[in-house]
Tab-separated table of C-alpha atoms in Angstrom:
chain	number	residue	atom	x	y	z
A	1	UNK	CA	0.000	0.000	0.000
A	2	UNK	CA	1.515	3.225	-1.115
A	3	UNK	CA	1.453	6.268	1.167
A	4	UNK	CA	-0.199	9.467	0.016
A	5	UNK	CA	2.363	12.021	-0.934
A	6	UNK	CA	1.569	15.647	-1.742
A	7	UNK	CA	2.417	16.292	-5.371
A	8	UNK	CA	5.495	18.334	-6.001
A	9	UNK	CA	3.590	21.356	-7.254
A	10	UNK	CA	1.964	21.776	-3.851
A	11	UNK	CA	5.203	23.336	-2.632
A	12	UNK	CA	4.480	26.270	-4.911
A	13	UNK	CA	1.167	26.729	-3.106
A	14	UNK	CA	2.736	26.977	0.324
A	15	UNK	CA	3.158	30.778	0.452
A	16	UNK	CA	-0.367	31.142	-0.823
A	17	UNK	CA	-1.710	28.836	1.877
A	18	UNK	CA	0.086	30.884	4.523
A	19	UNK	CA	-1.352	34.161	3.199
A	20	UNK	CA	-4.889	32.759	3.046
A	21	UNK	CA	-4.465	31.242	6.492
A	22	UNK	CA	-3.515	34.645	7.851
A	23	UNK	CA	-6.290	36.509	6.055
A	24	UNK	CA	-9.152	34.051	6.643
A	25	UNK	CA	-9.663	34.726	10.387
A	26	UNK	CA	-9.460	38.441	9.734
A	27	UNK	CA	-11.939	38.095	6.874
A	28	UNK	CA	-14.401	36.128	9.006
A	29	UNK	CA	-14.091	38.574	11.900
A	30	UNK	CA	-14.718	41.573	9.695
A	31	UNK	CA	-17.527	39.801	7.879
A	32	UNK	CA	-19.369	39.043	11.117
A	33	UNK	CA	-18.747	42.527	12.491
A	34	UNK	CA	-20.017	44.114	9.299
A	35	UNK	CA	-22.770	41.661	8.442
A	36	UNK	CA	-24.209	41.072	11.911
A	37	UNK	CA	-24.115	44.752	12.791
A	38	UNK	CA	-27.546	46.293	13.423
A	39	UNK	CA	-26.769	48.637	10.531
A	40	UNK	CA	-27.020	45.619	8.236
A	41	UNK	CA	-29.617	43.514	10.037
A	42	UNK	CA	-32.048	46.311	10.933
A	43	UNK	CA	-30.966	48.909	8.412
A	44	UNK	CA	-33.567	50.690	6.310
A	45	UNK	CA	-36.509	48.504	7.309
A	46	UNK	CA	-39.362	49.594	5.071
A	47	UNK	CA	-42.546	47.545	5.507
A	48	UNK	CA	-45.536	48.040	3.249
A	49	UNK	CA	-48.259	49.705	5.301
A	50	UNK	CA	-51.959	48.791	5.022
A	51	UNK	CA	-52.701	52.307	3.777
A	52	UNK	CA	-50.215	53.976	1.393
A	53	UNK	CA	-49.856	57.075	3.558
A	54	UNK	CA	-47.242	59.498	2.266
A	55	UNK	CA	-45.273	61.550	4.779
A	56	UNK	CA	-43.674	63.320	1.820
A	57	UNK	CA	-47.068	64.731	0.857
A	58	UNK	CA	-48.544	65.436	4.296
A	59	UNK	CA	-45.497	66.530	6.269
A	60	UNK	CA	-43.427	67.696	3.290
A	61	UNK	CA	-45.595	69.324	0.652
A	62	UNK	CA	-48.519	70.339	2.869
A	63	UNK	CA	-46.163	71.165	5.723
A	64	UNK	CA	-48.288	69.626	8.479
A	65	UNK	CA	-46.464	69.713	11.783
A	66	UNK	CA	-45.402	66.263	13.115
A	67	UNK	CA	-47.503	66.977	16.197
A	68	UNK	CA	-50.710	67.404	14.231
A	69	UNK	CA	-50.913	63.609	14.084
A	70	UNK	CA	-48.338	62.437	16.648
A	71	UNK	CA	-49.938	64.615	19.277
A	72	UNK	CA	-48.632	62.760	22.343
A	73	UNK	CA	-44.959	63.141	21.487
A	74	UNK	CA	-44.308	66.082	23.810
A	75	UNK	CA	-46.062	64.577	26.830
A	76	UNK	CA	-45.579	60.829	26.653
A	77	UNK	CA	-42.860	58.273	26.158
A	78	UNK	CA	-44.709	56.937	23.128
A	79	UNK	CA	-45.283	59.069	20.038
A	80	UNK	CA	-48.719	57.751	19.252
A	81	UNK	CA	-49.794	56.663	15.825
A	82	UNK	CA	-52.906	58.790	15.359
A	83	UNK	CA	-56.412	57.374	15.644
A	84	UNK	CA	-58.428	57.058	12.438
A	85	UNK	CA	-60.353	60.164	13.520
A	86	UNK	CA	-57.250	62.257	12.805
A	87	UNK	CA	-57.179	61.032	9.188
A	88	UNK	CA	-60.866	61.734	8.906
A	89	UNK	CA	-60.480	65.333	10.108
A	90	UNK	CA	-59.708	66.017	6.450
A	91	UNK	CA	-60.598	62.849	4.556
A	92	UNK	CA	-64.330	62.981	5.209
A	93	UNK	CA	-64.081	65.624	2.499
A	94	UNK	CA	-60.743	65.495	0.689
A	95	UNK	CA	-60.299	62.409	-1.540
A	96	UNK	CA	-63.340	61.026	0.222
A	97	UNK	CA	-63.955	58.291	-2.368
A	98	UNK	CA	-60.311	57.379	-2.982
A	99	UNK	CA	-59.757	53.609	-3.204
A	100	UNK	CA	-56.483	54.084	-1.318
A	101	UNK	CA	-58.469	55.244	1.691
A	102	UNK	CA	-60.807	52.242	1.740
A	103	UNK	CA	-59.255	50.820	4.938
A	104	UNK	CA	-59.436	54.207	6.645
A	105	UNK	CA	-63.150	54.559	5.905
A	106	UNK	CA	-63.739	50.988	7.009
A	107	UNK	CA	-61.904	51.599	10.279
A	108	UNK	CA	-63.870	54.811	10.807
A	109	UNK	CA	-67.166	53.021	10.252
A	110	UNK	CA	-66.442	49.926	12.351
A	111	UNK	CA	-64.201	51.323	15.097
A	112	UNK	CA	-61.602	48.644	14.418
A	113	UNK	CA	-58.022	49.947	14.339
A	114	UNK	CA	-55.992	50.166	11.142
A	115	UNK	CA	-53.146	47.702	11.609
A	116	UNK	CA	-50.182	49.954	10.900
A	117	UNK	CA	-46.838	48.176	10.981
A	118	UNK	CA	-44.320	49.494	13.466
A	119	UNK	CA	-41.163	50.565	11.676
A	120	UNK	CA	-39.069	51.855	14.563
A	121	UNK	CA	-39.385	48.913	16.914
A	122	UNK	CA	-36.928	48.594	19.768
A	123	UNK	CA	-36.193	45.438	21.714
A	124	UNK	CA	-38.781	44.935	24.462
A	125	UNK	CA	-36.072	45.579	27.063
A	126	UNK	CA	-35.481	49.164	25.910
A	127	UNK	CA	-37.588	52.090	27.070
A	128	UNK	CA	-37.176	55.142	24.901
A	129	UNK	CA	-38.926	58.314	25.987
A	130	UNK	CA	-39.946	60.678	23.193
A	131	UNK	CA	-41.061	63.509	25.465
A	132	UNK	CA	-37.725	63.603	27.279
A	133	UNK	CA	-35.905	64.059	23.985
A	134	UNK	CA	-38.087	66.395	21.910
A	135	UNK	CA	-38.742	68.855	24.728
A	136	UNK	CA	-34.993	69.227	25.316
A	137	UNK	CA	-33.864	69.846	21.805
A	138	UNK	CA	-33.248	66.464	20.188
A	139	UNK	CA	-34.947	66.747	16.831
A	140	UNK	CA	-37.076	64.033	15.232
A	141	UNK	CA	-34.602	64.085	12.353
A	142	UNK	CA	-31.764	62.796	14.556
A	143	UNK	CA	-33.357	59.331	14.754
A	144	UNK	CA	-36.008	59.277	12.037
A	145	UNK	CA	-34.196	61.071	9.232
A	146	UNK	CA	-36.003	63.210	6.669
A	147	UNK	CA	-39.421	61.624	7.141
A	148	UNK	CA	-40.890	64.677	5.417
A	149	UNK	CA	-39.229	63.437	2.214
A	150	UNK	CA	-40.208	59.770	2.512
A	151	UNK	CA	-43.017	58.428	0.328
A	152	UNK	CA	-42.875	55.213	2.379
A	153	UNK	CA	-41.198	55.473	5.762
A	154	UNK	CA	-38.045	53.480	6.354
A	155	UNK	CA	-35.570	53.331	9.182
A	156	UNK	CA	-32.942	55.964	8.633
A	157	UNK	CA	-30.800	54.971	11.611
A	158	UNK	CA	-29.955	51.583	13.128
A	159	UNK	CA	-31.605	52.356	16.527
A	160	UNK	CA	-29.051	50.080	18.160
A	161	UNK	CA	-27.557	50.520	21.588
A	162	UNK	CA	-24.130	51.586	20.357
A	163	UNK	CA	-25.794	54.202	18.214
A	164	UNK	CA	-27.853	55.518	21.143
A	165	UNK	CA	-24.694	55.756	23.232
A	166	UNK	CA	-22.836	57.656	20.505
A	167	UNK	CA	-25.278	60.471	21.119
A	168	UNK	CA	-25.621	60.064	24.880
A	169	UNK	CA	-21.859	60.437	25.171
A	170	UNK	CA	-21.655	63.285	22.720
A	171	UNK	CA	-24.964	65.122	22.960
A	172	UNK	CA	-23.531	68.426	21.830
A	173	UNK	CA	-23.571	67.305	18.205
A	174	UNK	CA	-27.262	66.442	18.325
A	175	UNK	CA	-29.094	69.241	20.113
A	176	UNK	CA	-30.868	72.330	18.832
A	177	UNK	CA	-33.198	74.937	20.322
A	178	UNK	CA	-36.397	73.106	21.440
A	179	UNK	CA	-38.584	75.324	19.224
A	180	UNK	CA	-36.728	73.996	16.147
A	181	UNK	CA	-37.091	70.316	17.026
A	182	UNK	CA	-39.912	69.707	14.564
A	183	UNK	CA	-38.233	71.610	11.751
A	184	UNK	CA	-36.792	68.616	9.907
A	185	UNK	CA	-35.380	70.579	6.998
A	186	UNK	CA	-32.877	72.462	9.148
A	187	UNK	CA	-29.722	70.430	9.834
A	188	UNK	CA	-28.334	70.397	13.363
A	189	UNK	CA	-25.055	71.938	12.260
A	190	UNK	CA	-26.941	75.121	11.352
A	191	UNK	CA	-26.118	76.017	14.931
A	192	UNK	CA	-22.493	76.486	15.851
A	193	UNK	CA	-20.847	74.230	18.399
A	194	UNK	CA	-20.739	77.142	20.851
A	195	UNK	CA	-24.469	77.722	20.489
A	196	UNK	CA	-25.119	74.047	21.086
A	197	UNK	CA	-22.827	73.988	24.129
A	198	UNK	CA	-24.806	76.945	25.427
A	199	UNK	CA	-28.048	74.928	24.981
A	200	UNK	CA	-26.555	72.015	26.890
A	201	UNK	CA	-25.842	74.383	29.743
A	202	UNK	CA	-29.137	76.265	29.587
A	203	UNK	CA	-31.319	73.161	29.586
A	204	UNK	CA	-29.037	71.299	31.975
A	205	UNK	CA	-28.633	68.350	29.636
A	206	UNK	CA	-26.679	65.475	31.083
A	207	UNK	CA	-27.618	62.339	29.179
A	208	UNK	CA	-26.060	59.474	31.064
A	209	UNK	CA	-25.001	56.027	29.983
A	210	UNK	CA	-26.154	54.012	32.974
A	211	UNK	CA	-27.870	50.747	32.062
A	212	UNK	CA	-30.963	51.762	34.014
A	213	UNK	CA	-31.447	54.899	31.936
A	214	UNK	CA	-32.988	52.796	29.170
A	215	UNK	CA	-33.345	49.324	30.678
A	216	UNK	CA	-35.572	48.818	33.680
B	1	UNK	CA	9.517	24.679	-10.020
B	2	UNK	CA	6.591	22.395	-10.702
B	3	UNK	CA	3.561	23.729	-12.448
B	4	UNK	CA	0.322	24.070	-10.468
B	5	UNK	CA	-2.494	22.340	-12.366
B	6	UNK	CA	-4.894	24.696	-14.126
B	7	UNK	CA	-7.896	23.320	-12.259
B	8	UNK	CA	-6.415	24.224	-8.877
B	9	UNK	CA	-5.705	27.757	-10.040
B	10	UNK	CA	-9.285	28.161	-11.273
B	11	UNK	CA	-10.740	26.800	-8.051
B	12	UNK	CA	-8.687	29.265	-6.042
B	13	UNK	CA	-9.689	32.177	-8.260
B	14	UNK	CA	-13.355	31.266	-8.066
B	15	UNK	CA	-13.057	30.830	-4.303
B	16	UNK	CA	-11.571	34.318	-4.054
B	17	UNK	CA	-14.450	35.755	-6.036
B	18	UNK	CA	-17.037	33.938	-3.926
B	19	UNK	CA	-15.440	35.414	-0.816
B	20	UNK	CA	-16.343	38.852	-2.165
B	21	UNK	CA	-20.051	38.044	-2.383
B	22	UNK	CA	-21.060	38.190	1.325
B	23	UNK	CA	-19.586	41.665	1.900
B	24	UNK	CA	-21.331	42.902	-1.234
B	25	UNK	CA	-24.652	41.435	-0.089
B	26	UNK	CA	-24.234	43.118	3.298
B	27	UNK	CA	-23.276	46.420	1.695
B	28	UNK	CA	-26.411	46.242	-0.436
B	29	UNK	CA	-28.564	45.445	2.619
B	30	UNK	CA	-27.233	48.549	4.315
B	31	UNK	CA	-27.854	50.752	1.337
B	32	UNK	CA	-31.350	49.755	0.222
B	33	UNK	CA	-34.711	49.966	2.005
B	34	UNK	CA	-36.438	46.605	2.252
B	35	UNK	CA	-39.455	45.043	3.959
B	36	UNK	CA	-37.337	42.038	5.021
B	37	UNK	CA	-35.811	43.542	8.124
B	38	UNK	CA	-35.056	43.555	10.936
B	39	UNK	CA	-33.313	40.199	11.018
B	40	UNK	CA	-32.962	38.830	14.527
B	41	UNK	CA	-29.972	36.531	14.861
B	42	UNK	CA	-29.746	36.723	18.630
B	43	UNK	CA	-33.243	37.045	20.027
B	44	UNK	CA	-32.067	37.820	23.539
B	45	UNK	CA	-35.139	39.399	25.091
B	46	UNK	CA	-36.306	41.268	22.008
B	47	UNK	CA	-39.764	39.730	22.242
B	48	UNK	CA	-41.190	39.608	25.735
B	49	UNK	CA	-44.645	38.444	26.753
B	50	UNK	CA	-45.879	41.928	27.584
B	51	UNK	CA	-47.611	44.772	25.802
B	52	UNK	CA	-46.154	48.153	25.042
B	53	UNK	CA	-48.150	51.198	23.932
B	54	UNK	CA	-50.436	50.625	20.937
B	55	UNK	CA	-49.364	46.994	20.617
B	56	UNK	CA	-51.791	44.405	19.269
B	57	UNK	CA	-53.444	41.858	21.557
B	58	UNK	CA	-55.382	39.048	19.910
B	59	UNK	CA	-57.312	38.334	23.128
B	60	UNK	CA	-59.622	41.261	22.504
B	61	UNK	CA	-62.116	41.414	19.672
B	62	UNK	CA	-60.774	44.738	18.425
B	63	UNK	CA	-57.162	43.556	18.699
B	64	UNK	CA	-56.066	46.458	20.899
B	65	UNK	CA	-53.860	45.851	23.931
B	66	UNK	CA	-54.672	49.349	25.192
B	67	UNK	CA	-58.322	49.328	26.187
B	68	UNK	CA	-60.410	52.318	25.157
B	69	UNK	CA	-62.079	53.937	28.188
B	70	UNK	CA	-65.590	52.738	28.934
B	71	UNK	CA	-68.246	55.071	27.568
B	72	UNK	CA	-68.930	57.793	30.089
B	73	UNK	CA	-65.758	57.396	32.141
B	74	UNK	CA	-64.277	60.587	33.518
B	75	UNK	CA	-60.541	61.149	33.576
B	76	UNK	CA	-58.931	62.259	36.817
B	77	UNK	CA	-58.949	66.016	37.145
B	78	UNK	CA	-61.590	66.420	34.463
B	79	UNK	CA	-64.772	66.506	36.492
B	80	UNK	CA	-66.569	68.759	34.007
B	81	UNK	CA	-68.243	70.466	36.967
B	82	UNK	CA	-66.342	73.581	35.937
B	83	UNK	CA	-68.432	74.558	32.913
B	84	UNK	CA	-66.192	77.548	32.201
B	85	UNK	CA	-63.098	75.377	31.893
B	86	UNK	CA	-64.607	72.445	30.023
B	87	UNK	CA	-67.484	73.923	28.045
B	88	UNK	CA	-66.660	77.593	27.742
B	89	UNK	CA	-69.944	78.537	29.351
B	90	UNK	CA	-70.516	80.867	32.330
B	91	UNK	CA	-74.081	81.225	33.631
B	92	UNK	CA	-75.527	79.991	30.356
B	93	UNK	CA	-73.520	82.509	28.304
B	94	UNK	CA	-70.293	82.026	26.275
B	95	UNK	CA	-67.346	82.901	28.461
B	96	UNK	CA	-65.541	86.049	27.426
B	97	UNK	CA	-62.345	85.350	29.332
B	98	UNK	CA	-59.981	82.507	30.150
B	99	UNK	CA	-60.892	80.145	33.010
B	100	UNK	CA	-59.755	81.528	36.357
B	101	UNK	CA	-56.970	78.965	36.652
B	102	UNK	CA	-55.280	80.395	33.553
B	103	UNK	CA	-53.600	83.746	33.101
B	104	UNK	CA	-53.818	85.872	29.993
B	105	UNK	CA	-50.145	86.706	29.526
B	106	UNK	CA	-47.390	86.572	26.970
B	107	UNK	CA	-46.625	82.915	27.726
B	108	UNK	CA	-50.245	81.830	27.200
B	109	UNK	CA	-50.513	83.707	23.920
B	110	UNK	CA	-47.219	82.283	22.683
B	111	UNK	CA	-48.344	78.795	23.594
B	112	UNK	CA	-51.619	79.509	21.795
B	113	UNK	CA	-49.768	80.724	18.727
B	114	UNK	CA	-47.593	77.628	18.655
B	115	UNK	CA	-50.583	75.281	19.008
B	116	UNK	CA	-52.568	77.288	16.454
B	117	UNK	CA	-49.726	76.890	13.980
B	118	UNK	CA	-49.662	73.134	14.564
B	119	UNK	CA	-53.350	72.291	14.492
B	120	UNK	CA	-55.272	75.162	12.926
B	121	UNK	CA	-52.983	76.754	10.360
B	122	UNK	CA	-53.270	73.711	8.067
B	123	UNK	CA	-56.664	75.001	6.938
B	124	UNK	CA	-57.070	78.465	8.453
B	125	UNK	CA	-53.576	79.661	7.510
B	126	UNK	CA	-50.985	81.207	9.807
B	127	UNK	CA	-52.767	84.544	9.867
B	128	UNK	CA	-56.256	83.078	10.008
B	129	UNK	CA	-57.559	84.072	6.590
B	130	UNK	CA	-58.477	80.504	5.622
B	131	UNK	CA	-55.546	80.186	3.240
B	132	UNK	CA	-53.739	77.199	4.774
B	133	UNK	CA	-51.893	74.610	2.692
B	134	UNK	CA	-54.575	71.922	3.142
B	135	UNK	CA	-57.242	74.392	2.078
B	136	UNK	CA	-55.269	75.295	-1.035
B	137	UNK	CA	-54.709	71.668	-1.891
B	138	UNK	CA	-58.423	70.870	-1.436
B	139	UNK	CA	-59.357	73.799	-3.670
B	140	UNK	CA	-57.045	72.440	-6.383
B	141	UNK	CA	-58.646	68.992	-6.106
B	142	UNK	CA	-62.174	70.408	-6.283
B	143	UNK	CA	-61.487	72.640	-9.257
B	144	UNK	CA	-59.770	69.894	-11.271
B	145	UNK	CA	-60.640	70.140	-14.984
B	146	UNK	CA	-61.990	66.568	-15.029
B	147	UNK	CA	-64.180	67.110	-12.009
B	148	UNK	CA	-63.317	66.855	-8.313
B	149	UNK	CA	-60.608	64.253	-7.641
B	150	UNK	CA	-61.892	61.160	-5.782
B	151	UNK	CA	-65.162	62.873	-4.912
B	152	UNK	CA	-63.495	65.656	-2.963
B	153	UNK	CA	-65.990	68.124	-1.565
B	154	UNK	CA	-64.689	71.241	0.055
B	155	UNK	CA	-66.123	74.362	1.479
B	156	UNK	CA	-63.363	76.930	1.722
B	157	UNK	CA	-61.915	77.100	5.223
B	158	UNK	CA	-63.381	79.976	7.168
B	159	UNK	CA	-61.496	83.196	7.533
B	160	UNK	CA	-61.314	83.935	11.243
B	161	UNK	CA	-61.602	87.611	10.409
B	162	UNK	CA	-64.998	87.632	8.769
B	163	UNK	CA	-67.927	89.393	10.372
B	164	UNK	CA	-69.539	86.309	11.969
B	165	UNK	CA	-66.399	84.876	13.546
B	166	UNK	CA	-64.629	88.062	14.529
B	167	UNK	CA	-66.963	88.935	17.359
B	168	UNK	CA	-67.346	85.459	18.820
B	169	UNK	CA	-66.538	85.291	22.515
B	170	UNK	CA	-63.570	83.228	23.629
B	171	UNK	CA	-65.812	80.510	25.099
B	172	UNK	CA	-67.533	79.992	21.770
B	173	UNK	CA	-64.179	79.656	19.993
B	174	UNK	CA	-63.161	77.130	22.652
B	175	UNK	CA	-66.358	75.193	22.007
B	176	UNK	CA	-65.760	75.161	18.254
B	177	UNK	CA	-62.197	73.922	18.689
B	178	UNK	CA	-63.405	71.195	21.058
B	179	UNK	CA	-66.406	69.894	19.160
B	180	UNK	CA	-65.895	71.181	15.634
B	181	UNK	CA	-68.495	72.927	13.526
B	182	UNK	CA	-70.036	72.228	10.114
B	183	UNK	CA	-67.247	70.473	8.138
B	184	UNK	CA	-64.550	71.076	10.744
B	185	UNK	CA	-63.856	68.114	13.019
B	186	UNK	CA	-63.537	68.549	16.780
B	187	UNK	CA	-60.024	68.739	18.213
B	188	UNK	CA	-60.940	67.869	21.797
B	189	UNK	CA	-59.101	64.570	21.570
B	190	UNK	CA	-55.982	66.012	19.954
B	191	UNK	CA	-55.453	69.186	21.982
B	192	UNK	CA	-55.477	69.446	25.772
B	193	UNK	CA	-58.034	71.685	27.519
B	194	UNK	CA	-55.568	74.385	28.506
B	195	UNK	CA	-54.030	74.395	25.040
B	196	UNK	CA	-57.486	74.852	23.506
B	197	UNK	CA	-58.020	77.871	25.737
B	198	UNK	CA	-54.593	79.211	24.788
B	199	UNK	CA	-55.525	78.849	21.124
B	200	UNK	CA	-58.849	80.610	21.698
B	201	UNK	CA	-57.006	83.477	23.390
B	202	UNK	CA	-54.490	83.652	20.554
B	203	UNK	CA	-57.282	83.672	17.957
B	204	UNK	CA	-58.833	86.642	19.755
B	205	UNK	CA	-55.455	88.403	19.655
B	206	UNK	CA	-55.076	87.511	15.972
B	207	UNK	CA	-58.540	88.864	15.217
B	208	UNK	CA	-57.834	92.136	16.990
B	209	UNK	CA	-54.529	92.454	15.176
B	210	UNK	CA	-56.319	92.256	11.818
B	211	UNK	CA	-59.096	94.603	12.882
B	212	UNK	CA	-56.970	97.647	13.447
B	213	UNK	CA	-59.714	100.090	14.284
B	214	UNK	CA	-60.328	101.789	17.562
B	215	UNK	CA	-61.257	98.482	19.212
B	216	UNK	CA	-57.906	96.933	18.242
B	217	UNK	CA	-55.985	99.696	19.914
B	218	UNK	CA	-58.168	99.453	22.991
B	219	UNK	CA	-57.647	95.717	23.414
B	220	UNK	CA	-53.938	95.979	22.801
B	221	UNK	CA	-53.930	98.392	25.714
B	222	UNK	CA	-56.066	96.111	27.852
B	223	UNK	CA	-53.887	93.095	27.242
B	224	UNK	CA	-50.830	94.831	28.667
């Protein structure tokens, strides 16, 4: 019985094998870090909603304030999805026979909720408070992006813990005067760093990074 | 030097190319919106057997986890005994001033202006002439050359400065904001009681500002 011997040409492969052997662990590490990152796994989630509501039209073109519909955002942790009544404030008259609004009319008639799909869903262990942020100068745009330009809403930011902490540890880059919070078209760097530092001082902002700030 | 067989070289080259695919797939996932996210690899405690705000609950016929209040329930602090505060009525007449617990000052008017701009300006316009963006859009849809779009019917939003509205007492404005009138829906559910009063006060101020006769000057003096 003859023993297996590597063919002679395999010697020429040796340097190559060494290089691949050195690169492979690095490749796998980077691949997992990049591919399993929330930016990849959660990034740009864009479900199809039961009603093709356009933020670009309502909040962008018509210029409705975010709070017209999300009226709890300044007082509650949860920025409520509006009840069907809010849609019907206008749509009993405007586009009142539109086929796109069929589910809205049905909900209005029966009292059953429209089953909107939650786009910005956090893990059940995280408690984000909208009121605490928007009343102290963190704009909607910091987390939700330019919703006023989105035909169909998608996640603009990963909403992951590391991303939250980036801001909690460096709030000065993400604050603006509270009266400009709902003005999505104005970027945060319209205010100079000194102005933003001044805001941090004036509103006594000290976002902390204790576990219990968000997990309880 | 011995020659490496062709087949081995090809396999290695193809393997190298295949190694490029996962990063490209991930890069594409990052860059394009998709309904197939989020992907949960580690579930941890992402999904807990509890209900957060506005979550669905299949146990109830309407599917809501948050239960709507029973018909006729009264929220704490809203006893409705105070007809001035909650109905805008004093001794059977429309109230002409804010409820006693509120003060007519700069802060109230500024709050009223801010809330007016959020909730009212859509139709009534920022200065109250009925020229808001929603009103303009509705007018376009009604006057479409091929007939009103999707059955749109629209009566132009009321100017707050016309003869019938201008002289309405504050309590009546409060009542209209709360319960709506004609084609306007009520905003009682969307705007808090004190904010509705602040809006009513601001509308009065807005009306006086556009009615710059002797009465305007007088009220401006009285407000100070």
